[in-house]
XYZ file of C-alpha atoms in Angstrom:
422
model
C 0.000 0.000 0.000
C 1.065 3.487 -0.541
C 2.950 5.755 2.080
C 0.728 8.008 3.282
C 2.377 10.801 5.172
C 0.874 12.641 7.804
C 2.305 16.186 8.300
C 4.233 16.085 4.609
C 7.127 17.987 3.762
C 6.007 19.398 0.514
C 6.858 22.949 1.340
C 9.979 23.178 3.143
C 13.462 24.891 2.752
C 16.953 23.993 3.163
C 16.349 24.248 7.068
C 13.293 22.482 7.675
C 11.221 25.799 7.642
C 8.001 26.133 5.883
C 7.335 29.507 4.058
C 5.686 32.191 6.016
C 2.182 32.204 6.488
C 0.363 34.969 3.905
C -2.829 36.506 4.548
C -5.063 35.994 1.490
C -4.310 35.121 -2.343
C -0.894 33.787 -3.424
C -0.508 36.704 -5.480
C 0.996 38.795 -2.525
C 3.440 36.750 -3.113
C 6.061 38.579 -5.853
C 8.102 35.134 -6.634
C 4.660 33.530 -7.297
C 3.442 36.954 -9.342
C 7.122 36.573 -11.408
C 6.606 32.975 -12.143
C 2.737 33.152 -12.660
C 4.216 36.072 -15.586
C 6.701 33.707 -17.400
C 3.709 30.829 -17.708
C 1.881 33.988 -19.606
C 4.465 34.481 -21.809
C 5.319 31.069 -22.323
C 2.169 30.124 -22.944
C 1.156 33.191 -25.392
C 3.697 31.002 -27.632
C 3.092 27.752 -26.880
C -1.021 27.582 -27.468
C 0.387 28.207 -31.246
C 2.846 25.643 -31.299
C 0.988 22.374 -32.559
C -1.230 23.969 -34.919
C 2.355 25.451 -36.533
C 4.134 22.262 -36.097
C 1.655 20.255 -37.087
C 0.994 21.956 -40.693
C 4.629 22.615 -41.295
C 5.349 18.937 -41.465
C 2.008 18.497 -43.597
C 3.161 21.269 -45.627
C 6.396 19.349 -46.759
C 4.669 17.161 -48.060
C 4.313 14.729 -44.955
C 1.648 13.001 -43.818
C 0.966 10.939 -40.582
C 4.042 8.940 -40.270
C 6.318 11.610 -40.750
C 4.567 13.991 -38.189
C 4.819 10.548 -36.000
C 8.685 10.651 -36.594
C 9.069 14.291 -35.417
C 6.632 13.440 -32.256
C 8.555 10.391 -31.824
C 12.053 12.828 -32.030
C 10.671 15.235 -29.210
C 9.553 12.651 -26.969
C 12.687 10.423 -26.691
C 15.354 12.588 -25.165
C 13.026 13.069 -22.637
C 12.441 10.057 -21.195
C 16.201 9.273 -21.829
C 17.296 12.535 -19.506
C 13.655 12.969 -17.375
C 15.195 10.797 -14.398
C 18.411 13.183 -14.483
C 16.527 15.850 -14.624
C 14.075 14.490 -11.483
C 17.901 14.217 -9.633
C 18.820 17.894 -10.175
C 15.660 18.787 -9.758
C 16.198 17.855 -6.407
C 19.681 19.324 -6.011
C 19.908 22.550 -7.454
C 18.027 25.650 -8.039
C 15.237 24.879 -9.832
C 14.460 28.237 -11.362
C 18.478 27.522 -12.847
C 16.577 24.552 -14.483
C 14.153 26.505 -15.840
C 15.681 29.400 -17.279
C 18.341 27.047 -18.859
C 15.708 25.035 -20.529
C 13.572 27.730 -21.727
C 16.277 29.454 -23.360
C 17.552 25.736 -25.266
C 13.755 25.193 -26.214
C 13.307 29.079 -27.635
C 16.570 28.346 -29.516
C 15.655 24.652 -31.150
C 11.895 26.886 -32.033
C 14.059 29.464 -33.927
C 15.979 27.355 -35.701
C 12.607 25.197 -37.057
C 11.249 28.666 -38.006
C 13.643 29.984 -40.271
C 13.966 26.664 -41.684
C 10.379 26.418 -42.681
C 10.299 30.716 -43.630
C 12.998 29.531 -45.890
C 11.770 26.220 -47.132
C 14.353 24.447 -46.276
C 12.343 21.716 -43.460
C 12.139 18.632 -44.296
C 11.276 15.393 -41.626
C 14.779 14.787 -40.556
C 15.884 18.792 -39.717
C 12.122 19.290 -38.302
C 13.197 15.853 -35.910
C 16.800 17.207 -34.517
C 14.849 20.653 -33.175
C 12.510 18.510 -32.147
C 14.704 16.238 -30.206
C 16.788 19.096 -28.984
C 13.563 20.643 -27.207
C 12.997 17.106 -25.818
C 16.425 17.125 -24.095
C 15.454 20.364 -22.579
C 11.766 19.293 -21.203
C 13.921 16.817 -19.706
C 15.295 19.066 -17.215
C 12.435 21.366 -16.858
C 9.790 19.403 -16.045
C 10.434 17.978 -12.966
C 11.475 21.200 -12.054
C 8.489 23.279 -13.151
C 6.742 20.417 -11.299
C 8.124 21.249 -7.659
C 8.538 25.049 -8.055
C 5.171 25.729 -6.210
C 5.855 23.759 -3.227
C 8.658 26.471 -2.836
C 6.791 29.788 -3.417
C 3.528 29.415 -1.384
C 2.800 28.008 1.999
C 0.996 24.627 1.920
C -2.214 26.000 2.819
C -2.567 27.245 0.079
C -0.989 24.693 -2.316
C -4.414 23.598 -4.502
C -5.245 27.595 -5.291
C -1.776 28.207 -6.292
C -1.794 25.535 -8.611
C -5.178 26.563 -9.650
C -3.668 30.176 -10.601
C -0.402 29.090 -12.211
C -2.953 27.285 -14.424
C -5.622 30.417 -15.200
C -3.345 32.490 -17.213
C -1.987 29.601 -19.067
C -5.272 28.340 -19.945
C -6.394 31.283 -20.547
C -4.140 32.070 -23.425
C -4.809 28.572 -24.823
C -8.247 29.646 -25.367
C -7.796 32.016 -27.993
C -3.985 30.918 -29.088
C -5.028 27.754 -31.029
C -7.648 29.881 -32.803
C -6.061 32.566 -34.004
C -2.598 30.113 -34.230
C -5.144 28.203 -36.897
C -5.574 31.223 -38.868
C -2.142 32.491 -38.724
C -1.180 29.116 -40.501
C -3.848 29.424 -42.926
C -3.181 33.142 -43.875
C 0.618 33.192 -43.660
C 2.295 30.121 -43.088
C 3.806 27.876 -39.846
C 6.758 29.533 -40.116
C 5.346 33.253 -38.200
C 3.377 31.032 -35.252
C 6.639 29.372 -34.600
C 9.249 32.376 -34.497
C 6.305 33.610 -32.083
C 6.806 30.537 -29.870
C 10.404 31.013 -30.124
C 10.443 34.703 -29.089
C 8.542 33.885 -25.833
C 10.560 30.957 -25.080
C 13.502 33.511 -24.161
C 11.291 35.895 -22.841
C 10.339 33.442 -20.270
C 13.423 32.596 -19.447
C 14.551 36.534 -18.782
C 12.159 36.689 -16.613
C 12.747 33.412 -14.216
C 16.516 35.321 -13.708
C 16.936 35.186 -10.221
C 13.814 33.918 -9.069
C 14.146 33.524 -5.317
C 12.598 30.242 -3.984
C 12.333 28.878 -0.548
C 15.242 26.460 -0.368
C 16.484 26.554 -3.850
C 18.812 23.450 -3.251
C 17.905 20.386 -1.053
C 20.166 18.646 1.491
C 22.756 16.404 -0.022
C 21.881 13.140 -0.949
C 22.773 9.610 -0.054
C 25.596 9.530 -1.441
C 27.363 7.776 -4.381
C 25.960 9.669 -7.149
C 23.044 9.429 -9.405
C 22.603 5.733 -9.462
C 22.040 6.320 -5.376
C 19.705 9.178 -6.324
C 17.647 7.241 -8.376
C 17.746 4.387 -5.936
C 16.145 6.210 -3.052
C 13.532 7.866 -5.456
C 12.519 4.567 -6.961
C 12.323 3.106 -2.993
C 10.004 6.067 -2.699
C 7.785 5.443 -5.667
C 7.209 2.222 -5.477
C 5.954 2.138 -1.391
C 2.966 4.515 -2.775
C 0.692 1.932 -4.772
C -1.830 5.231 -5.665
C 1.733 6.597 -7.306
C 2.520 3.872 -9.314
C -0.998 3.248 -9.859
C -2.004 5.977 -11.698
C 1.143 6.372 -12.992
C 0.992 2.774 -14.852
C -2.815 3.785 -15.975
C -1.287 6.885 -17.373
C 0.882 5.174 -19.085
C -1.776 4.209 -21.342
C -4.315 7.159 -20.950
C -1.350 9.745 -22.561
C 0.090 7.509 -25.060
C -3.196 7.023 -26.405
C -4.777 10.703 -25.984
C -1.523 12.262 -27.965
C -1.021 9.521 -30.504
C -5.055 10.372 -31.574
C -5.164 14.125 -30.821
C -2.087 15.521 -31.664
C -0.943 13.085 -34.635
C -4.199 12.156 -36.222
C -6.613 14.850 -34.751
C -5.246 17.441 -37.447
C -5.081 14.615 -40.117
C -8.749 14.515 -39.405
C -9.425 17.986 -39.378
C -7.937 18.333 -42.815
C -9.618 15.338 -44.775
C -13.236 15.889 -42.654
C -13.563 19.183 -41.483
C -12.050 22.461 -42.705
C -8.275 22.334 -42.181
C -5.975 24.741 -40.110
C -9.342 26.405 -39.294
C -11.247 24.111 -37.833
C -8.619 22.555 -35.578
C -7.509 25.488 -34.336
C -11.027 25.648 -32.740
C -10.695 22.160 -31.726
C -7.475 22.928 -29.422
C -9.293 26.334 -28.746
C -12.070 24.112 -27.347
C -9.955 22.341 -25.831
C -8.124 25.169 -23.656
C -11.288 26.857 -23.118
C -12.454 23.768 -20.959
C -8.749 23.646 -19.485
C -9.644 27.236 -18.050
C -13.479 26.095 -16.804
C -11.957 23.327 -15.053
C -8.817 25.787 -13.448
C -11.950 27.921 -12.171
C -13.525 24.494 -10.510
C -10.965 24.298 -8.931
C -10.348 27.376 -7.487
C -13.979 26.849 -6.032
C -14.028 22.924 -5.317
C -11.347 21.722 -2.561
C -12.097 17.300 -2.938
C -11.272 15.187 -0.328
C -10.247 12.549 -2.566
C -7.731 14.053 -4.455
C -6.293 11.059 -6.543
C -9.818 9.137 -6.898
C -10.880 12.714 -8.695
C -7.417 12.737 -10.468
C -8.610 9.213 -12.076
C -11.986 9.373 -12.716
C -12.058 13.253 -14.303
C -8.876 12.750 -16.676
C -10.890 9.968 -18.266
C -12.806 12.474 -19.981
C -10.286 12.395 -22.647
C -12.043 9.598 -24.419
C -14.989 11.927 -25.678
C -13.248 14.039 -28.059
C -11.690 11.088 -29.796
C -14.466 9.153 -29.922
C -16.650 12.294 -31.416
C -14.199 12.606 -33.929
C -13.792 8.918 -34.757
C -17.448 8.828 -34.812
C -17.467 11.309 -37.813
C -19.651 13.554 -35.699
C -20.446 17.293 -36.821
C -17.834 20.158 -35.427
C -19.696 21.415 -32.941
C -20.137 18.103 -31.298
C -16.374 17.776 -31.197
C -15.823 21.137 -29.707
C -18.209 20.327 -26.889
C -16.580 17.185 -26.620
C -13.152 18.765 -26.400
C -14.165 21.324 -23.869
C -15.528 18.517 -21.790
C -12.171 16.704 -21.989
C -10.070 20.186 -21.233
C -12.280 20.709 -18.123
C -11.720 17.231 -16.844
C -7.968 17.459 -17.471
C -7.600 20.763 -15.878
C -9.570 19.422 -12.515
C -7.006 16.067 -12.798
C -3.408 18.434 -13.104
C -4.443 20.413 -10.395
C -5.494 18.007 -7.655
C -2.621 15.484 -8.782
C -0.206 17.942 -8.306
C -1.882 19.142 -4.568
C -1.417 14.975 -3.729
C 1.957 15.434 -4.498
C 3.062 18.115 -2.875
C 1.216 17.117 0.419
C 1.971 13.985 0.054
C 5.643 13.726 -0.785
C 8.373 15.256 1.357
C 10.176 18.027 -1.218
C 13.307 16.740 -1.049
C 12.185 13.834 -3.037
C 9.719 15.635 -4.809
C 11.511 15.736 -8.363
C 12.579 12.238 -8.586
C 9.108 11.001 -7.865
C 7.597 13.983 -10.473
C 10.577 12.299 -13.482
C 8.956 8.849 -12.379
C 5.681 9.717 -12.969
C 6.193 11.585 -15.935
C 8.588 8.864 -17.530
C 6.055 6.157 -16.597
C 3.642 8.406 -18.072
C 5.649 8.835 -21.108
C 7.411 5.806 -21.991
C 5.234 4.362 -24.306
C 4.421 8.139 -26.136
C 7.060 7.139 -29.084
C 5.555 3.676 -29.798
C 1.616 5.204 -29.682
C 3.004 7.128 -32.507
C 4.806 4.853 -34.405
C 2.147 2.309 -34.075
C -0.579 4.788 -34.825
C 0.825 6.234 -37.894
C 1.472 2.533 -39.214
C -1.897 1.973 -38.832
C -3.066 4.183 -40.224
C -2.119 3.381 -43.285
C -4.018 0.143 -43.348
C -6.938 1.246 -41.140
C -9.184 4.714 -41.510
C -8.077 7.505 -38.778
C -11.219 7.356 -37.639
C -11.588 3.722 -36.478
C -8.052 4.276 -34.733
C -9.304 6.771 -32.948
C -12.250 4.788 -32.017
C -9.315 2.188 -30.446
C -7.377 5.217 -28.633
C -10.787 6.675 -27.039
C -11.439 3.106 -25.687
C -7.935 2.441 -24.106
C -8.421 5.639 -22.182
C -11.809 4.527 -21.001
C -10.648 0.927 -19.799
C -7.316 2.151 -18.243
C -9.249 4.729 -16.204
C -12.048 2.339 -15.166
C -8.874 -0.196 -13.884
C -6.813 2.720 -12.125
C -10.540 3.657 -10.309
C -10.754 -0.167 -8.949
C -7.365 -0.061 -7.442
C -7.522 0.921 -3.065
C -5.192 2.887 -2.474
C -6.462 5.255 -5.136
C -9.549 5.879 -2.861
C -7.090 6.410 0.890
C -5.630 9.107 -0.124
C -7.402 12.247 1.498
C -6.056 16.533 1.179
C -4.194 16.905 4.299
């Protein structure tokens, strides 16, 4: 059974000391207000991103394998340096970590801008950007992960997640949308110097970022391999980690190999192109944001069993579209599976926090998110293959019923249901 904690370290510094008490919203905070800035601008870029990528592959002339190949390039390095990057995570300032990767990822997005401006992309020079902004997500997420159990008190963990999520979200509503039409109008090659610009702007602005205990207590010694040993010892005594971790496993591999590789395929054979699935992913966001505002109102006791049962919403917007269902079914689909999603990131990441001391906190984040990503490349390689012998719709049809069964599993396990806010 899983490690339950009482009294978790989630938001201590270097000295055992929590962060002061604050009277009211996080945003009194001006390290919170700093970082809450950079997910603004990151996002402003980001919400773009997939439309732009997306059509710049299909606009060499590729199709769904190739666009599989270039997902396939960005997701590797990550799971080969995540677990590093869970280690440092741990060990040294993990604003450092994100500036550093920001910067690498703005640079590999300039790079696959002026390639495409110039019409020089092709599969293999759109793959090495790719992979090089996979080595940097590497070290960034498990840092971005942990970052708020050092800026806010943990009182007040589950609203500060909430608002770290509100601008971002909020952006995403509109970026898709008008990231769509920027594609259609001008080309991929605008949308992703725009993505590339606030990529370094980010990163300016996480510059000395001050953050309660900004490096943790030295280790156990003998390197990473010791690292990696006591944060495996750690994952694997919390069956609702590994749990949903393992369901995950086939929830994302599933959701991304039908949304993001054949959901524009889709869009551009049945619906209206660019257009269309920019107000998909606009969708999409929008129900992101509905669900950040749920949860700035809704405080669930059982944070995991909510984590499970509200990120199986994913399902519906593959299965409208693999149902050859009109647009505006698929948008309300999608802005179902956004508000779900949204409700699932924020309490999963309040169960961590209160749940796992923070000194341990970014090894057990790079587990999760490797377990969660391991099997990413071979959803796309095996979805792209067949989809050249089967219709995109009926493999979307498969992917929205993995997600369905894999939640339904994860919901049967105990330990999923234990696990109560703090």
């Amino acid at each position: 059974m899983g490690d339950v904690r009482e009294g978790p370290a989630a938001a201590v510094d270097l000295r055992g000391e929590r962060p002061p008490p604050v009277t009211g919203s996080p945003l009194r905070l001006p390290a919170f207000r700093r970082f809450l800035l950079a997910h603004l601008v990151s996002a402003a870029g980001s919400a773009m991103a997939p439309v732009a990528l997306a059509f710049a592959v299909i606009g060499q002339g590729g199709g769904a394998r190739s666009l599989g190949i270039v997902l396939t390039a960005n997701t590797v390095p990550t799971l080969v340096f995540l677990l590093v990057g869970g280690v440092l995570a741990d060990r040294v300032s993990r604003s450092r970590l994100l500036f550093l990767g920001n910067l690498g990822a703005g640079a590999a997005q300039a790079v696959v801008a002026v390639l495409v401006a110039t019409g020089a992309a092709t599969t293999f020079a759109i793959s090495v950007c790719a992979c090089a902004s996979g080595v940097a997500a590497a070290f960034t997420t498990p840092a971005a992960q942990g970052i708020v159990s050092r800026l806010v008190p943990m009182e007040q963990l589950q609203q500060a997640n909430a608002l770290v999520r509100v601008p971002r979200n909020a952006v995403k509503v509109i970026g898709p949308v008008v990231g769509g039409f920027v594609v259609a109008l001008t080309g991929p090659a605008w949308a992703l110097g725009w993505d590339a610009v606030t990529f370094v702007v980010a990163a300016l602005l996480l510059v000395g970022l001050r953050l309660a205990g900004s490096a943790a207590p030295g280790g156990p010694g003998g390197g990473l391999l010791a690292e990696l040993r006591v944060g495996w010892a750690g994952f694997r005594s919390r069956a609702w980690l590994w749990s949903y971790t393992l369901s995950g496993t086939a929830v994302v591999a599933a959701w991304l190999a039908g949304y993001q590789l054949l959901g524009p395929l889709v869009a551009d054979r049945s619906y209206s192109g660019a257009g269309s699935w920019g107000l998909v992913q606009g969708a999409f966001a929008a129900g992101l944001l509905a669900g950040t505002f749920v949860c700035l109102l809704w405080k669930p006791q059982r944070l995991i069993l909510v984590c499970v049962v509200t990120s199986s919403a994913l399902f519906l917007p593959l299965a409208a579209m693999g149902l050859g269902l009109p647009l505006l079914w698929v948008l309300a689909a999608a802005v179902m599976a956004g508000a779900g999603t949204d409700v699932a990131i924020v309490t999963w990441s309040t169960a961590m926090q209160q749940q796992v001391p923070d000194e341990e906190l970014g090894r057990l984040n790079a587990f999760n998110s490797l377990g969660e990503q391991v099997a990413i490349p071979v959803g796309y390689l095996v979805v792209g293959v067949a989809s050249a012998y089967w219709s995109s719709r009926t493999v979307l049809l498969v992917c929205a019923a993995v997600i369905l069964f894999a939640g339904l599993a994860n919901a049967c396990v105990r330990d999923v249901h234990r696990i109560r806010r703090v």
